[in-house]
Amino acid sequence: MTTGQALTQILDATLHRGPDSAGWAIYKEPLDNLIRIRFMISRKNGETDDEIKRIHRHLKCIKVQVVHEEIQGCTLGIHARYDGEILPLTKKLEKEFIPFSIGRRLDIIKDVGQPLELSRKYKIDEFNGSHGIAHIRLATESGVRPDTAHPFWACGFADVATVHNGQITNYWIMRRRLERKGMTFQTHNDTELIAVYLACQMSCGATLEDALKASLDDLDGTFSYLVATKDSIGYAKDKIAAKPMVKYENDEMIAIASEEVGLNRLFPGQSLETSEPAPSSYGLWSRLVPQ
């Protein structure tokens, strides 16, 4: 089973938790001196070609050289040469377009629909990289659209993505603090806030473990979240621990799901020794990967 297949099977097994949309943050092998950019594009007849031409013109103007592109569903995936910082690039792009993700490894695929259908459409099963996170959504606070689906990229930072169950009740306070530090946001979704918060912490010198620990004090509300970077996966749960998270770990892998039925799908007929993280806890798994 590939990494992509495993993520999709967990989503399908827990489909009752969110039938509206699905998404994957997958970490592919790095490209030599290239970055990956995934844009959301229109699917209306006659508009797609014009939008892609505008993207190319804009990228050329800001010194981003496209070397490869591929249209998949409602997205345009690009490999490009770019030597500058990601945050200024993001600010130049988001004025006119919606980048789902930017990074050397990270590629976020998300759309309206259910995981098995979308996995076939976007060839998720072919992904067999080191790690990834995925999500299915039940819309509660915004419309059902590809850009409101999860995972969320840490807007302005390479290779950081989050998925989240819960509600950050001090969202606006935290957002204003981050904006005063120069951070940028594409949506009003609190999952995006978590991603930007963690990335900002790390940009100021904190390790990911430090950032996870700090989030337990800085973020108010009920939450269980996962964060992925180019070489790590971390989690944190608030002090109430009302939002579920179940994990299974052995010498070869770590798998996490909202419900044990998702993990059982990966190991049919086996008895798993699973555990649920305690309140006010965080954890981190890292691996050495080629730079």
Backbone as a ProteinNet text record, in pm:
[ID]
protein_1_A
[PRIMARY]
MTTGQALTQILDATLHRGPDSAGWAIYKEPLDNLIRIRFMISRKNGETDDEIKRIHRHLKCIKVQVVHEEIQGCTLGIHARYDGEILPLTKKLEKEFIPFSIGRRLDIIKDVGQPLELSRKYKIDEFNGSHGIAHIRLATESGVRPDTAHPFWACGFADVATVHNGQITNYWIMRRRLERKGMTFQTHNDTELIAVYLACQMSCGATLEDALKASLDDLDGTFSYLVATKDSIGYAKDKIAAKPMVKYENDEMIAIASEEVGLNRLFPGQSLETSEPAPSSYGLWSRLVPQ
[TERTIARY]
84.4	0	88.4	63.7	140.4	95.6	175.7	139.1	7.2	-8.1	-131.7	-252.1	-236.3	-346	-383.2	-283.4	-310	-387.5	-346.9	-418.8	-562.8	-581.3	-716.3	-803.7	-747.8	-825.3	-870.2	-784	-824.6	-940.3	-931.7	-1039.5	-1169.5	-1161.5	-1282.7	-1347.2	-1266.3	-1319.2	-1388.8	-1354	-1414.5	-1499.7	-1554.1	-1627.9	-1746.9	-1803.4	-1917.4	-1881.7	-1753.9	-1711.3	-1710.2	-1711.6	-1703.2	-1719.6	-1841.7	-1863.6	-1854.2	-1823.4	-1832.7	-1713.4	-1593.5	-1473.2	-1359.6	-1252.3	-1137.2	-1009.3	-900.2	-773.3	-655.6	-541.5	-417.3	-302.2	-218.4	-89.6	17.1	77.3	170.8	310.8	409.8	548	628.1	654.6	720.7	871.9	944.1	1088.6	1119.4	1222.3	1254.1	1304.5	1280.3	1327.3	1452.1	1547.6	1673.5	1647.9	1671.9	1663.9	1527.9	1423.9	1289.7	1194.6	1089.1	981.8	854.3	764.1	632.8	530.5	445.4	333.8	207.2	105.8	-23.1	-128.2	-184.8	-286.9	-426.2	-525	-664.2	-699.9	-766.8	-808.2	-956.4	-1013.5	-1155.5	-1183.2	-1301.6	-1343.1	-1455	-1481	-1586.1	-1536.3	-1625.8	-1589.4	-1535.6	-1420.6	-1364.6	-1280.5	-1279.4	-1205	-1069.4	-1057	-935.3	-811.6	-817.3	-700.8	-658.4	-755.2	-722.2	-658.2	-709.5	-654.3	-511	-483.5	-347.7	-252.4	-298.1	-214.4	-183.4	-281.4	-258.2	-157.5	-168.6	-73.4	68.2	84.4	216.7	271.8	188.1	234.4	278.2	199	230	359.6	376.5	497.8	620.9	610.1	722.7	760	659.8	684.3	756.3	733.7	795.5	913.7	968.9	1094.9	1081.4	968.1	948.3	944.3	1038.9	1051.1	986.1	878.5	806.1	880.6	905.3	972.6	881.1	773.5	679.4	544	435.9	301.7	209.9	108.3	9.7	-123.9	-228.3	-364.4	-423.6	-473	-543.1	-669.3	-785.2	-911	-918.9	-938	-949.8	-816	-704.7	-573.6	-475.7	-378.4	-264.6	-139.1	-67.5	57.6	175.9	265.8	379.7	509.7	613.4	750.8	821.9	892.9	949.9	1083	1162.5	1285.2	1255.2	1296.1	1274.7	1377.2	1448.9	1559.8	1528.6	1410.7	1380.1	1310.7	1262.5	1189.8	1044.5	984.4	849.6	742.7	760.9	657.2	634	738.1	713.9	650.8	692.5	633.4	484.1	449	308.4	225.4	276.1	201.6	179.9	275.5	260	159.4	153.1	63.7	-80.9	-101.7	-236.8	-323.9	-266.6	-347.2	-439	-397.1	-475.7	-513.8	-440.4	-462.3	-471.3	-506.2	-518	-417.8	-300	-206.2	-244.8	-267.6	-297.3	-173.4	-56.5	66.3	187	295.5	426.2	530.3	626.3	732.4	819.2	927	1011	954.4	888.3	832.2	679.6	619.9	476.3	394.5	289.4	191.3	54.2	-30.3	-164.4	-265.9	-338.7	-448.7	-576.5	-676.3	-804	-913.6	-1033.5	-1144.6	-1274.8	-1384.6	-1516.3	-1540.2	-1586.7	-1610.5	-1562.5	-1569	-1533.8	-1400.9	-1333.2	-1191.6	-1160.3	-1238.5	-1205.5	-1214.4	-1319.6	-1337.5	-1224.5	-1192.8	-1089.8	-950.7	-928	-799.5	-772.3	-875.4	-859	-835	-909.4	-901.6	-764.7	-706.9	-580.3	-460.9	-481.7	-374.2	-301.9	-377.4	-318.7	-254.8	-314.3	-262.7	-119.6	-77.8	56.9	162.8	118.7	213.8	262.5	394.8	451.3	571.3	553.7	659.6	668.2	748.6	778.6	660.9	577.6	469.7	368.8	257.7	153.7	42.9	-44.2	-163.3	-282.9	-400.6	-519.9	-640.7	-751.8	-866.9	-993	-1103.7	-1235.9	-1314.6	-1401.3	-1460.9	-1612.9	-1668.2	-1810.4	-1820.1	-1866.2	-1865.7	-1957.1	-1904.5	-1983.7	-1977.5	-1868.5	-1854.8	-1827.3	-1818.7	-1795.3	-1846.7	-1849.2	-1906.1	-1825.8	-1889.6	-1823.9	-1758.4	-1630.1	-1551.8	-1412.8	-1340.9	-1206	-1115.3	-1123.6	-1031.7	-1065.6	-1186.9	-1220	-1199.6	-1161.3	-1129.6	-994.5	-970.1	-843.9	-763.1	-631.8	-542	-521.2	-461.9	-424.6	-273.3	-223.6	-82.6	-56.8	61.3	102.9	140.4	44.7	57.7	184.6	273	396.3	518.3	500.8	612.3	615.5	734.3	748.1	724.2	646.2	641.8	578.8	488.9	418.7	269.2	202.8	59.5	-5	-134.2	-207.4	-344.1	-393.1	-533.6	-577.4	-707.5	-751.3	-897.3	-928.7	-1066.4	-1090.9	-1187.6	-1216	-1242.4	-1220.6	-1243.2	-1144.4	-1074.4	-983.7	-1063.9	-1093.2	-1185	-1117.8	-985.1	-916.3	-855.9	-926.7	-879.4	-840.2	-929.7	-904.7	-790.5	-778.8	-666.8	-534.9	-529.4	-406	-377.5	-480.9	-459.2	-402.1	-457.9	-406.5	-261.4	-226.4	-88.1	5	-37.4	45.7	54.1	-56	-54.2	38.9	45.7	137.2	282.6	307.6	442.4	470	372.7	391.1	335.3	265	208.4	86.4	54.1	-58	-149.5	-277.9	-378.9	-460.4	-503.1	-588.7	-735.9	-763.4	-901.1	-921.8	-1043	-1072.6	-1083.6	-1022.5	-1032.2	-928.2	-970.7	-877.8	-771.5	-793.1	-688.2	-570.1	-599.6	-492.6	-416.8	-488.1	-423.1	-319.9	-355.9	-262.3	-136	-153	-37.4	52.8	-6.6	72.4	138.5	66	121.8	247.3	238.3	352.7	470	440.2	545.7	613.4	533.6	589.2	681.3	638.1	722.1	856.6	851.3	975	1062.1	1000	1078.1	1150.7	1102.3	1166.3	1268	1295.4	1400.9	1354.8	1224.3	1174.4	1183.9	1204.1	1190.8	1042.3	1009.7	869.9	817.7	900.1	857.9	827.8	912.3	887.4	754.1	728.8	607.2	482.8	489.7	377.3	347.8	451.9	435.2	374.4	424.4	374.5	228.2	187	49.1	-52.4	-14.1	-105.7	-144	-55.8	-85.2	-142.8	-96.2	-134.5	-269.1	-309.2	-435.3	-544	-655.4	-770.4	-872.8	-948.2	-1054.8	-1040.5	-1114.8	-1104.1	-1041	-933.4	-865.7	-782.2	-778.9	-678.8	-626.2	-497.4	-446	-319.2	-295.7	-171.3	-101.5	28.9	109.1	214.8	241.6	347.8	445.3	573.1	677.8	752.8	861.3	932.5	985.4	1007	1066.1	1001.5	884.3	824.7	672.8	613.4	470.4	455.1	374.5	350.7	202.5	167	27.6	20.8	-97	-124.1	-272.8	-304.6	-443.3	-460	-573.8	-598.5	-624.6	-642.1	-654.1	-785.3	-887.4	-1014.7	-1011.4	-941.8	-924.4	-1057.5	-1148.9	-1280.3	-1278.8	-1179.5	-1174	-1087.4	-1138.5	-1071.6	-944.3	-854.4	-732.7	-680.6	-662.1	-614.5	-489.1	-386.9	-263.8	-216.6	-147.8	-85.3	58.3	151	292.4	364.8	451.3	541.3	680.6	770.9	908.2	920.1	817.3	826.4	739.7	638.7	544.8	470.4	407.4	312.1	187.7	72.8	-53.8	-148.5	-217.8	-307.6	-439.6	-549.4	-681.8	-773.5	-887.2	-985.6	-1052.7	-1068.7	-1134.4	-1055.2	-1064.5	-988.2	-1027.8	-1151	-1194.5	-1105.2	-1049.9	-958.8	-829.9	-778.1	-656.1	-683	-799.3	-833.5	-837.9	-874.1	-878.6	-739.7	-636.2	-500.7	-450.7	-508.7	-462.8	-582.9	-649.9	-771.4	-745.6	-831.7	-822.3	-717.9	-645.4	-541	-590.5	-539	-567.3	-457.9	-495.2	-397.1	-391.4	-272.6	-253.8	-247.6	-364.7	-373.2	-376.9	-356.3	-363.9	-419.1	-469.8	-519.5	-438.1	-382.6	-301.4	-378.9	-308.8	-369.8	-401.6	-485.9	-511.5	-381.8	-378.7	-263	-133.1	-137.5	-17.9	17.2	141.7	189.1	291.7	317.5	415.3	473.4	585	657.1	733.7	725.9	805	882	1009.9	1094.2	1176.2	1218.4	1304.4	1403.9	1519.8	1619.7	1581.2	1577.9	1544	1645.2	1661.6	1756.1	1712.9	1808.9	1779.4	1764.4
-119.4	0	125	216.7	340.5	434.7	538.6	638.7	705.8	736.6	797.8	707.8	579.3	484.5	476.8	473.6	464.8	586.4	704.8	826.3	823.8	780.5	775.8	673.3	559.5	457.5	505.5	578.2	633.7	731.1	816.4	911.7	839.6	738.8	667.5	594.9	540.6	468.1	560.7	688.1	784.4	887.3	846.9	939.5	1003.4	933.8	988.6	1117.6	1144.9	1266.2	1389.2	1368.7	1485.1	1451.9	1449.2	1408.7	1521.5	1645	1758.7	1770.3	1755.9	1774.4	1693.7	1681.1	1604.6	1668.8	1644.8	1701.5	1627.2	1640.9	1574.9	1675	1675.7	1745.8	1638	1623.8	1514.9	1572.2	1499.1	1546.3	1461.8	1520.1	1451.1	1472.4	1400	1418.7	1559.5	1624.7	1760.7	1762.5	1873.3	1892.8	1980.5	1952.8	2027.9	2175.9	2258	2404.2	2453.5	2376.1	2415.6	2418	2497.8	2496.1	2444.4	2394.2	2351.2	2456.4	2496.2	2586	2519.6	2512.7	2455.6	2566.6	2604.2	2707.9	2646.9	2711.1	2682.5	2760.3	2693.8	2759.4	2734.9	2814.8	2804.9	2683	2623.7	2511.9	2553.3	2684	2730.8	2727	2687.8	2677.2	2809.9	2803.5	2922.9	3009	2981.5	3066.6	3008	2876.4	2811.8	2857	2855.3	2892.6	3036.3	3127.9	3267.9	3283.7	3209.2	3219.2	3167.9	3057.3	3002.4	3099.4	3163.8	3263.4	3380.3	3422.2	3531.5	3489.9	3365.3	3314.4	3317.8	3273	3272.6	3413.9	3506.6	3644.4	3702.5	3674.4	3727.9	3667.2	3537.7	3472.3	3526.8	3549.7	3604.6	3743.4	3823.4	3960	3961.7	3858.5	3857.3	3761.3	3732.7	3656.6	3511.8	3448.6	3306.5	3235.8	3144.2	3077	2939	2921.2	2794.6	2695.7	2574.6	2471.5	2351.3	2341.9	2230.8	2269.8	2223.5	2248.3	2131	2114.6	2008.5	2052.5	2042.7	2071.9	1944.5	1953.1	1841.6	1897.6	1856.6	1902.3	2053.5	2107.6	2252.7	2316.1	2248.3	2300.4	2301.5	2390.8	2395.8	2376.9	2268	2242.2	2288.1	2362.5	2420.5	2386.1	2355.4	2347.9	2470	2543.8	2669.5	2699.2	2782	2833.6	2969.1	2979.9	3104.1	3109.5	3220.8	3231.1	3315.3	3374.5	3465.3	3399.6	3482.9	3436.7	3404.5	3310.4	3264.1	3365.4	3432.8	3525.5	3641.3	3711.6	3816.2	3762.3	3642.4	3581.1	3557.6	3506.3	3480.2	3607.4	3714.7	3841	3892.8	3867.9	3910.4	3823.3	3695	3602.9	3615.1	3627.8	3618.1	3738.4	3845.1	3959.8	3924.5	3828.1	3792.3	3645.1	3558.1	3414.3	3347	3218	3141.9	3027.4	3045.9	2933.7	2841.7	2714.2	2616.7	2584.2	2584.3	2548.6	2591.9	2617.2	2643.9	2570.7	2508.4	2440.9	2360.3	2306.5	2216.6	2074.9	2037.5	1903.6	1902.9	2002.6	2003.4	2023.7	1942.9	1959.8	1932.8	2035.5	2018.9	2001	1891.1	1860.6	1862.5	1941.7	1941.1	1987.9	1934.1	1963.1	1921.5	1966.4	1923.5	1781.8	1693.5	1555.9	1460.7	1332.4	1230.8	1164.6	1110.5	1074.1	973.2	867.4	768.2	828	904.9	970	1068.7	1152.3	1253.2	1190.2	1082	1013.9	965	911.4	867.4	987.5	1092.4	1211.1	1277	1281	1351.2	1257.1	1127.4	1027.9	1022.2	1033.5	1030.3	894.9	786.9	652.2	633	714.9	701	760.3	839.2	902	800.1	787	695.2	760.1	885.1	956.9	921	997.5	965.2	987.7	1089.1	1120.4	1215.6	1230.7	1322.9	1328.6	1427	1437.6	1461.6	1426.3	1436.8	1469.2	1506.1	1556.7	1541.7	1513.1	1524.3	1626.1	1702.3	1819.3	1810.5	1850.6	1879.1	2029.4	2102.1	2248.1	2298.9	2386.9	2447	2599	2657.6	2802.4	2872.1	2798	2860.5	2769.5	2821.1	2747.5	2624.2	2536.2	2413.9	2444	2475.9	2509.9	2448.6	2432.3	2376.4	2456.5	2589.5	2669.7	2669.4	2626	2616.1	2474.8	2381.2	2245.6	2246.2	2143	2124.5	2019	2012	2083.6	2229	2305.4	2442.9	2456.8	2528	2562.7	2681.9	2687.7	2804.5	2914.2	2997.1	3096	3179.8	3173.3	3249.9	3170.9	3042.8	2960.6	2829.5	2784.1	2661.9	2537.5	2444.1	2306.5	2289.2	2378.7	2363.8	2357.1	2253.7	2236.3	2178.7	2208	2158.7	2105.5	2012.5	1972.9	1983.4	2001.9	2043.3	2005.9	1965.7	1941.8	2025.4	2117.3	2199.4	2343.5	2433.3	2576.2	2656.4	2748.5	2839.6	2964.6	2981.9	3088.8	3224.9	3230.2	3359.9	3385.8	3340.2	3351	3494	3590.5	3727.2	3792.3	3763.8	3818	3766.1	3634.3	3574.5	3621.3	3634.5	3678.2	3819.9	3909.7	4047.1	4050.9	3967.6	3962.1	3917.3	3816.7	3764.3	3863.2	3929.2	4028	4144.2	4182.5	4289.6	4248.1	4116.5	4066.1	4046.1	4084.7	4073.3	3948.5	3866.1	3743.2	3774.6	3681.2	3700.4	3579.1	3600	3494.5	3497.4	3379.6	3369.1	3354.7	3303.3	3274	3322.3	3296.7	3321.3	3190.1	3085.6	2954.8	2940.9	2890.1	2880.9	2773.2	2678.5	2581.2	2649.9	2744	2821.5	2901.8	2955.3	3030.5	2944.6	2820.3	2731	2712.5	2690.7	2671	2793.3	2911.6	3034.7	3061.4	3037.1	3055.7	2969.5	2841.4	2751.2	2791.3	2826.2	2865.8	2994.8	3087.8	3213	3186.5	3099.2	3063	3008	2918.4	2857.7	2958.8	3055.2	3157.4	3248.8	3254	3335.8	3255.9	3131.7	3054	2936.5	2921.6	2808.9	2679.6	2569.9	2440.3	2408.7	2309.8	2270.6	2221.1	2149.7	2102.8	2220.7	2323.4	2443.9	2508.1	2515.7	2579.7	2502.2	2369.4	2287.1	2312	2314.4	2337.4	2475.1	2577.9	2713.6	2727	2650.8	2661.4	2621.6	2534.5	2491.9	2607.8	2705.1	2824.3	2938.2	2951.1	3066.8	3051.1	2928.5	2906.2	2867.2	2937.7	2905.6	2827.8	2743	2670	2520.9	2446.1	2300.1	2259.1	2183.2	2149.9	2023.3	1949.7	1847.3	1878.1	1896.5	1928.2	1849.6	1832.6	1775.8	1881.3	1884.7	1971.3	1885.5	1915.8	1845.9	1948.2	1913.2	1991.8	1898.1	1945.6	1865.6	1734.3	1728.4	1608.1	1564.4	1622	1591.7	1593.1	1524.3	1535.7	1556.9	1654.1	1681.3	1693.2	1684.1	1701.1	1780	1835.1	1897.4	1884.7	1868.7	1862	1961.3	2028.6	2128	2060.7	2142.7	2090.2	2016.2	2042.5	1971.4	1835.9	1830.2	1706	1646.3	1733.2	1685.6	1636.5	1678.5	1641	1516.2	1414.6	1283.6	1279	1194.1	1163.6	1029.1	935.1	801.6	774	716	690.4	546.4	500.4	368.4	385.7	323.5	341.1	208	180.1	66.5	109.7	16.9	53	113	95.2	138	258.1	287	390.6	449.2	564.5	625.1	659.1	619.8	649.3	710.8	817.6	890.5	912.5	897.1	920	975.9	1030	1079.1	964.1	850.5	734.8	609.3	510.9	387.4	312.4	332.2	263.7	300.8	422.8	462.4	383.1	355.9	276.7	129.8	81.4	-58.7	-87.6	12.7	-7.8	-42.7	6.7	-20.3	-158.1	-213.2	-342.6	-434	-474.8	-554.6	-685.7	-714.5	-840	-842.2	-733.5	-729.8	-654.3	-694.1	-624.5	-520.8	-394.3	-287	-230.2	-203.5	-135.5	14.6	76.9	219.5	297.7	428.4	515.9	650.6	724.9	859.3	957.9	1061.4	1158.1	1221.5	1251.1	1308.6	1456	1513.6	1657.7	1737.8	1853.9	1944.5	1872.6	1796	1721.7	1752.5	1724.4	1740.9	1632.5	1606.3	1505	1535	1472.6	1502.3	1379.5	1353.2	1248.5	1312.1	1283.5	1339.3	1228.8	1255.7	1160.5	1237.8	1174.4	1235.1	1211	1318.4	1307.7	1387.6	1354.5	1430.9	1576.8	1666.2	1807.9	1844.1
0	0	0	-91.3	-95.2	16.5	40	139.1	101.1	-27.2	-73.4	-53	-82.9	-61.7	86	173.9	317.3	366	325	364.7	314.8	191.1	133.2	204.4	240	309.3	447.5	518.6	647.7	628.9	526.3	500.5	466.6	382.1	341.6	459.2	548.3	664.1	762.5	760.7	853.6	779.1	665.2	579.1	649.6	747.7	821.1	894	913	983.7	893.6	760.9	673.6	527.6	475.4	337	234.3	277.2	185.4	90.8	144.3	64.2	126.4	50.2	99	48.8	123.3	81.1	139.4	72.9	113	106.7	207.1	202.2	192.6	77.6	54	29.8	79.4	76.2	-21.4	-136.4	-245.4	-238.7	-323	-330.2	-379.2	-322.3	-366.4	-509.4	-576.4	-712.2	-708.9	-795.4	-796	-821.8	-719.9	-732.5	-781.5	-755.3	-798.6	-679.7	-691.7	-594.3	-661.8	-580.5	-627	-585.8	-679.6	-650.3	-702.9	-618.4	-659.1	-651.1	-766.5	-773.4	-786.2	-727.1	-758.8	-884.7	-980.4	-1103.7	-1128.8	-1214.7	-1246.4	-1332.7	-1314.8	-1399.1	-1494.4	-1504.2	-1594.2	-1738.4	-1829	-1969.8	-2022.4	-2088.8	-2150.7	-2059.5	-1928.1	-1835.9	-1795.9	-1804.4	-1755.6	-1831.7	-1965.3	-2045.3	-2017.6	-2008.8	-1982.7	-1844.6	-1746.6	-1611.8	-1607.9	-1674.2	-1677.2	-1746.9	-1853.4	-1921.4	-1827.5	-1748	-1653	-1546	-1500.2	-1401.1	-1458.2	-1583	-1645.3	-1659.8	-1701.9	-1717.7	-1583.9	-1480.6	-1348	-1293.9	-1309.5	-1261.7	-1333.4	-1461.9	-1537.9	-1487.1	-1453.9	-1406	-1271.3	-1189.3	-1056.4	-1050.2	-1168.8	-1179.2	-1131.4	-1162.3	-1136.2	-1271	-1293.6	-1422.7	-1417.9	-1491.6	-1495.3	-1584.5	-1532.4	-1612.1	-1637.2	-1562.5	-1582.7	-1525.2	-1587.3	-1533.5	-1566.1	-1482.9	-1503.9	-1445.5	-1525.3	-1479	-1421.9	-1298	-1235.2	-1169.8	-1219.6	-1161.3	-1156.8	-1037.5	-1021.1	-985.8	-1015.9	-976.7	-1093.6	-1080.9	-1170.9	-1087.4	-1111.7	-1041.4	-1124.7	-1062.5	-1133.6	-1062.4	-1140.1	-1091.3	-1148.5	-1062.5	-1108.8	-1040.5	-1106.4	-1048.7	-984.3	-857.6	-784.3	-672.8	-662.1	-567.8	-445.1	-437.8	-328.7	-211.6	-118.6	-1.6	-39	35.1	3.6	45	158.5	206.6	109.6	61.1	-38.8	-166.7	-208.2	-326.7	-305.6	-189	-159	-167	-109.2	-109.3	-251	-339.1	-478.3	-553.1	-516.4	-585.7	-539.9	-408.2	-354.7	-386.6	-439.9	-480	-595.7	-677.3	-795.9	-802.7	-731.7	-746.6	-610.5	-610.4	-486.7	-490.4	-430.4	-420.1	-303.9	-332.1	-228	-144.7	-209	-136.6	-216.7	-143.3	-202.7	-118	-184.3	-111.5	-205.4	-151.2	-230.3	-228	-119.2	-105	-104.5	-41.8	-16	-142.6	-154.8	-262.3	-201.4	-192.5	-135.8	-247.3	-239.3	-330.2	-248.6	-287.8	-216.6	-310.9	-287.1	-377.8	-310	-365.7	-321.4	-372.5	-285.4	-324.3	-216.8	-245.5	-146.7	-182	-82.2	-98.4	-208.2	-222.2	-324.1	-464.4	-487.9	-618.8	-646.1	-547.3	-566.7	-576.7	-504.5	-513.3	-655.7	-719.9	-859.4	-950.9	-928.8	-1014	-1007.7	-887.2	-866.3	-851.2	-874.9	-873.6	-738.7	-631.4	-497.5	-468.5	-519.6	-491.6	-541.9	-638.6	-692.9	-599.5	-500.8	-409.4	-307.7	-296.7	-198	-128.7	-88.4	-20.5	126.2	197.7	337.4	430	402.3	495.5	431.6	498.1	452.8	556.1	543.1	626.1	535.9	583.5	500.3	586.8	520.6	595.8	512.7	580.2	520.1	600.4	533.5	596.9	600.2	714.6	728.3	750.1	648.8	654.4	764.7	849.1	956.8	955.8	903.4	915.1	782.1	672.7	542.5	433.2	311.7	200.4	164.2	87.4	41	-93.2	-86.2	-205.6	-191.4	-301.7	-289.9	-197.2	-200.6	-120.5	27.6	65.9	208.1	262.7	174.8	219.4	291.3	369.5	439.6	364.3	380.3	469.8	426.9	522.9	494.6	501.1	402.7	396.6	488.8	547.6	625.4	527.8	495.2	388.6	407.4	308.3	314.2	356.3	390.7	438.3	360.4	327.7	250.1	335.3	281.8	332	469.7	511.6	639.8	612.2	666.8	646	770.9	790.3	907.1	869.1	952.8	957	1102.5	1123.2	1256.7	1276.6	1398.3	1440.6	1564.9	1559.7	1675.6	1639.2	1735.2	1713.4	1797	1733	1802.6	1839.5	1967.6	2010	2019.6	2025.5	2022.5	1884.2	1781.7	1643.5	1607.6	1630.9	1584.8	1661.1	1789.1	1866.5	1809.5	1787.6	1735.8	1593.5	1512.7	1375	1371.6	1451.2	1452.6	1499.6	1597.4	1643.8	1531.2	1458.1	1350	1233.7	1203.1	1095.7	1129.2	1255.6	1295.4	1277.2	1273.2	1248.4	1099.4	1015.5	871.4	808.7	888.7	834.7	747.8	658.3	566.7	570.8	537	541.3	412.9	369.9	252	288.8	407.4	448.6	591.4	642.7	783.6	861.2	809.5	872.6	983.3	1098.8	1211	1192.1	1102.3	1071.6	1003.7	914.9	852.5	957.4	1055.1	1162.3	1234.9	1266.6	1334.6	1251.3	1121	1033	1032.5	1016.7	1011.8	1147	1255.8	1389.8	1408.7	1375.8	1394.3	1305.1	1180.8	1088.8	1134.1	1186.2	1237	1355.6	1446.5	1560.2	1513	1415	1365.9	1292.8	1222.8	1153.4	1250.3	1374.7	1478.9	1559.9	1518.4	1582.2	1665.9	1686.9	1765.7	1685.2	1754.2	1688.7	1674.5	1592.1	1581	1715.2	1790.1	1921.6	2013.9	2010.9	2090.1	2050.9	1920.1	1870.9	1913.1	1906.9	1951	2098.4	2178.2	2321.9	2347.8	2280	2300.2	2259.3	2158.2	2109.9	2216	2308.4	2413.3	2504.2	2518.7	2599.2	2515.4	2392.1	2311	2242.4	2209.3	2138.7	2238.2	2235.2	2319.5	2238.2	2306	2239.6	2259.1	2179.8	2179.6	2047.5	2053	1928.2	1942	1833.4	1807	1668	1654.1	1521.1	1491	1361.9	1310.4	1226.4	1232.5	1145.9	1078.6	953.1	879.9	823.6	826.7	762.3	667.6	610.4	511.2	568.2	702.1	759.9	891	926.2	1056.7	1050.9	1149	1177.1	1327.5	1364.9	1505.9	1534.4	1663.2	1703	1832.9	1859.9	1989.6	2018.9	2149.4	2196.6	2311	2314.8	2418.8	2554.3	2657.2	2793.4	2819.1	2738.1	2755.2	2685	2573.2	2495.3	2451.7	2410.3	2365.9	2221.1	2144.2	2003.6	1988	1921	1921.5	1837.9	1880.9	1806.6	1856.9	1766.4	1801	1719.8	1785.6	1712.2	1731.3	1628.6	1631.8	1584.3	1655.2	1623.6	1636.3	1539.6	1552.1	1506.6	1485.8	1451.4	1312	1229.8	1090.7	1056.6	1136.2	1095	1213.5	1188.8	1281.2	1199.7	1250.8	1183.6	1285.4	1245.4	1334.2	1261.6	1335.1	1278.2	1385.9	1343.4	1440.2	1513.8	1445.5	1505.6	1472.4	1560.6	1543.3	1417.8	1370.3	1249.1	1130.6	1131.8	1024.7	1026.7	1145.1	1156.5	1126.1	1168.3	1140.7	991.5	910.9	766.7	711	775.3	727.2	767.5	874.2	927.6	950.1	843.6	860.1	932.8	1029.5	1103	1212.7	1231.1	1333.4	1457.3	1571.4	1696.3	1719.4	1722.4	1731.8	1873.3	1918.6	2046.3	2019.9	2020.4	1993.1	2124.2	2113	2230.1	2187.1	2283.5	2257.3	2339.1	2275	2348.7	2463.8	2570.1	2689.5	2669.4	2755.5	2750.4	2766	2702.2	2708.7	2672.8	2565.8	2525.2	2380.6	2346.6	2210.2	2182.7	2057.4	2020.3	1884.3	1854.3	1730.9	1684.2	1555	1491.5	1376.6	1368.5	1261.7	1197.9	1076.8	1007.9	923.9	900.2	815.4	670.6	592.8	452.3	371.5	243.3	160.9	151	153.1	139.3	-8.2
[MASK]
+++++++++++++++++++++++++++++++++++++++++++++++++++++++++++++++++++++++++++++++++++++++++++++++++++++++++++++++++++++++++++++++++++++++++++++++++++++++++++++++++++++++++++++++++++++++++++++++++++++++++++++++++++++++++++++++++++++++++++++++++++++++++++++++++++++++++++++++++++++++++++++++++++

